């Protein structure tokens, strides 16, 4: 059950990052990666 939740969260995160990259032209790529890593506890 937990793995399914993790996969859903990863998909949502990927979509959000894609939207951010489209809106910013890729300028926020590094900060987006940092946000994802911190969200994943990395």
Tab-separated table of N, CA and C in Angstrom:
chain	number	residue	atom	x	y	z
A	1	UNK	N	0.837	-1.191	0.000
A	1	UNK	CA	0.000	0.000	0.000
A	1	UNK	C	0.878	1.250	0.000
A	2	UNK	N	1.915	1.222	0.815
A	2	UNK	CA	2.776	2.401	0.901
A	2	UNK	C	3.488	2.666	-0.421
A	3	UNK	N	3.906	1.602	-1.102
A	3	UNK	CA	4.601	1.789	-2.371
A	3	UNK	C	3.698	2.491	-3.384
A	4	UNK	N	2.427	2.166	-3.373
A	4	UNK	CA	1.496	2.809	-4.294
A	4	UNK	C	1.413	4.299	-3.992
A	5	UNK	N	1.371	4.642	-2.692
A	5	UNK	CA	1.297	6.048	-2.307
A	5	UNK	C	2.557	6.771	-2.766
A	6	UNK	N	3.705	6.132	-2.574
A	6	UNK	CA	4.970	6.746	-2.983
A	6	UNK	C	4.987	6.991	-4.479
A	7	UNK	N	4.523	6.014	-5.254
A	7	UNK	CA	4.507	6.171	-6.706
A	7	UNK	C	3.609	7.325	-7.114
A	8	UNK	N	2.438	7.447	-6.473
A	8	UNK	CA	1.519	8.537	-6.789
A	8	UNK	C	2.172	9.879	-6.480
A	9	UNK	N	2.833	9.962	-5.325
A	9	UNK	CA	3.502	11.212	-4.946
A	9	UNK	C	4.594	11.555	-5.949
A	10	UNK	N	5.348	10.556	-6.389
A	10	UNK	CA	6.419	10.809	-7.355
A	10	UNK	C	5.852	11.310	-8.678
A	11	UNK	N	4.747	10.726	-9.113
A	11	UNK	CA	4.124	11.163	-10.360
A	11	UNK	C	3.654	12.602	-10.245
A	12	UNK	N	2.993	12.925	-9.119
A	12	UNK	CA	2.517	14.289	-8.912
A	12	UNK	C	3.698	15.255	-8.883
A	13	UNK	N	4.761	14.877	-8.193
A	13	UNK	CA	5.948	15.731	-8.112
A	13	UNK	C	6.540	15.956	-9.502
A	14	UNK	N	6.604	14.905	-10.300
A	14	UNK	CA	7.159	15.024	-11.640
A	14	UNK	C	6.320	15.970	-12.491
A	15	UNK	N	5.006	15.865	-12.377
A	15	UNK	CA	4.116	16.749	-13.132
A	15	UNK	C	4.305	18.199	-12.695
A	16	UNK	N	4.379	18.410	-11.386
A	16	UNK	CA	4.566	19.774	-10.873
A	16	UNK	C	5.885	20.354	-11.356
A	17	UNK	N	6.945	19.554	-11.327
A	17	UNK	CA	8.245	20.021	-11.804
A	17	UNK	C	8.170	20.364	-13.285
A	18	UNK	N	7.497	19.532	-14.048
A	18	UNK	CA	7.358	19.802	-15.478
A	18	UNK	C	6.657	21.124	-15.727
A	19	UNK	N	5.595	21.400	-14.965
A	19	UNK	CA	4.866	22.658	-15.105
A	19	UNK	C	5.774	23.828	-14.745
A	20	UNK	N	6.500	23.680	-13.628
A	20	UNK	CA	7.408	24.754	-13.201
A	20	UNK	C	8.462	25.025	-14.265
A	21	UNK	N	9.016	23.963	-14.828
A	21	UNK	CA	10.046	24.136	-15.856
A	21	UNK	C	9.468	24.835	-17.083
A	22	UNK	N	8.241	24.489	-17.450
A	22	UNK	CA	7.622	25.141	-18.606
A	22	UNK	C	7.385	26.625	-18.337
A	23	UNK	N	6.972	26.933	-17.100
A	23	UNK	CA	6.646	28.322	-16.771
A	23	UNK	C	7.896	29.176	-16.625
A	24	UNK	N	8.986	28.578	-16.159
A	24	UNK	CA	10.185	29.358	-15.870
A	24	UNK	C	11.243	29.221	-16.954
A	25	UNK	N	11.012	28.375	-17.933
A	25	UNK	CA	11.998	28.172	-18.971
A	25	UNK	C	13.210	27.402	-18.472
A	26	UNK	N	13.065	26.662	-17.386
A	26	UNK	CA	14.140	25.828	-16.889
A	26	UNK	C	15.026	26.528	-15.872
A	27	UNK	N	14.738	27.795	-15.553
A	27	UNK	CA	15.599	28.540	-14.637
A	27	UNK	C	15.494	28.008	-13.210
A	28	UNK	N	14.356	27.405	-12.872
A	28	UNK	CA	14.137	26.936	-11.503
A	28	UNK	C	14.428	25.446	-11.368
A	29	UNK	N	15.150	24.899	-12.336
A	29	UNK	CA	15.387	23.459	-12.330
A	29	UNK	C	16.127	23.027	-11.071
A	30	UNK	N	17.187	23.747	-10.724
A	30	UNK	CA	17.991	23.362	-9.560
A	30	UNK	C	17.172	23.431	-8.284
A	31	UNK	N	16.418	24.501	-8.104
A	31	UNK	CA	15.624	24.626	-6.881
A	31	UNK	C	14.522	23.572	-6.853
A	32	UNK	N	13.972	23.239	-7.999
A	32	UNK	CA	12.936	22.204	-8.054
A	32	UNK	C	13.519	20.859	-7.642
A	33	UNK	N	14.713	20.561	-8.123
A	33	UNK	CA	15.373	19.307	-7.751
A	33	UNK	C	15.635	19.282	-6.254
A	34	UNK	N	16.070	20.416	-5.710
A	34	UNK	CA	16.341	20.492	-4.275
A	34	UNK	C	15.069	20.253	-3.473
A	35	UNK	N	13.954	20.832	-3.939
A	35	UNK	CA	12.681	20.661	-3.245
A	35	UNK	C	12.282	19.188	-3.255
A	36	UNK	N	12.440	18.533	-4.402
A	36	UNK	CA	12.070	17.124	-4.503
A	36	UNK	C	12.939	16.277	-3.576
A	37	UNK	N	14.247	16.559	-3.583
A	37	UNK	CA	15.153	15.774	-2.738
A	37	UNK	C	14.786	15.939	-1.271
A	38	UNK	N	14.498	17.155	-0.851
A	38	UNK	CA	14.142	17.376	0.547
A	38	UNK	C	12.796	16.732	0.859
A	39	UNK	N	11.881	16.738	-0.109
A	39	UNK	CA	10.570	16.127	0.101
A	39	UNK	C	10.706	14.612	0.254
A	40	UNK	N	11.664	14.039	-0.458
A	40	UNK	CA	11.879	12.597	-0.376
A	40	UNK	C	12.744	12.236	0.818
A	41	UNK	N	13.199	13.243	1.547
A	41	UNK	CA	14.018	12.986	2.717
A	41	UNK	C	15.467	12.726	2.361
A	42	UNK	N	15.875	13.150	1.157
A	42	UNK	CA	17.243	12.943	0.720
A	42	UNK	C	18.172	14.030	1.222
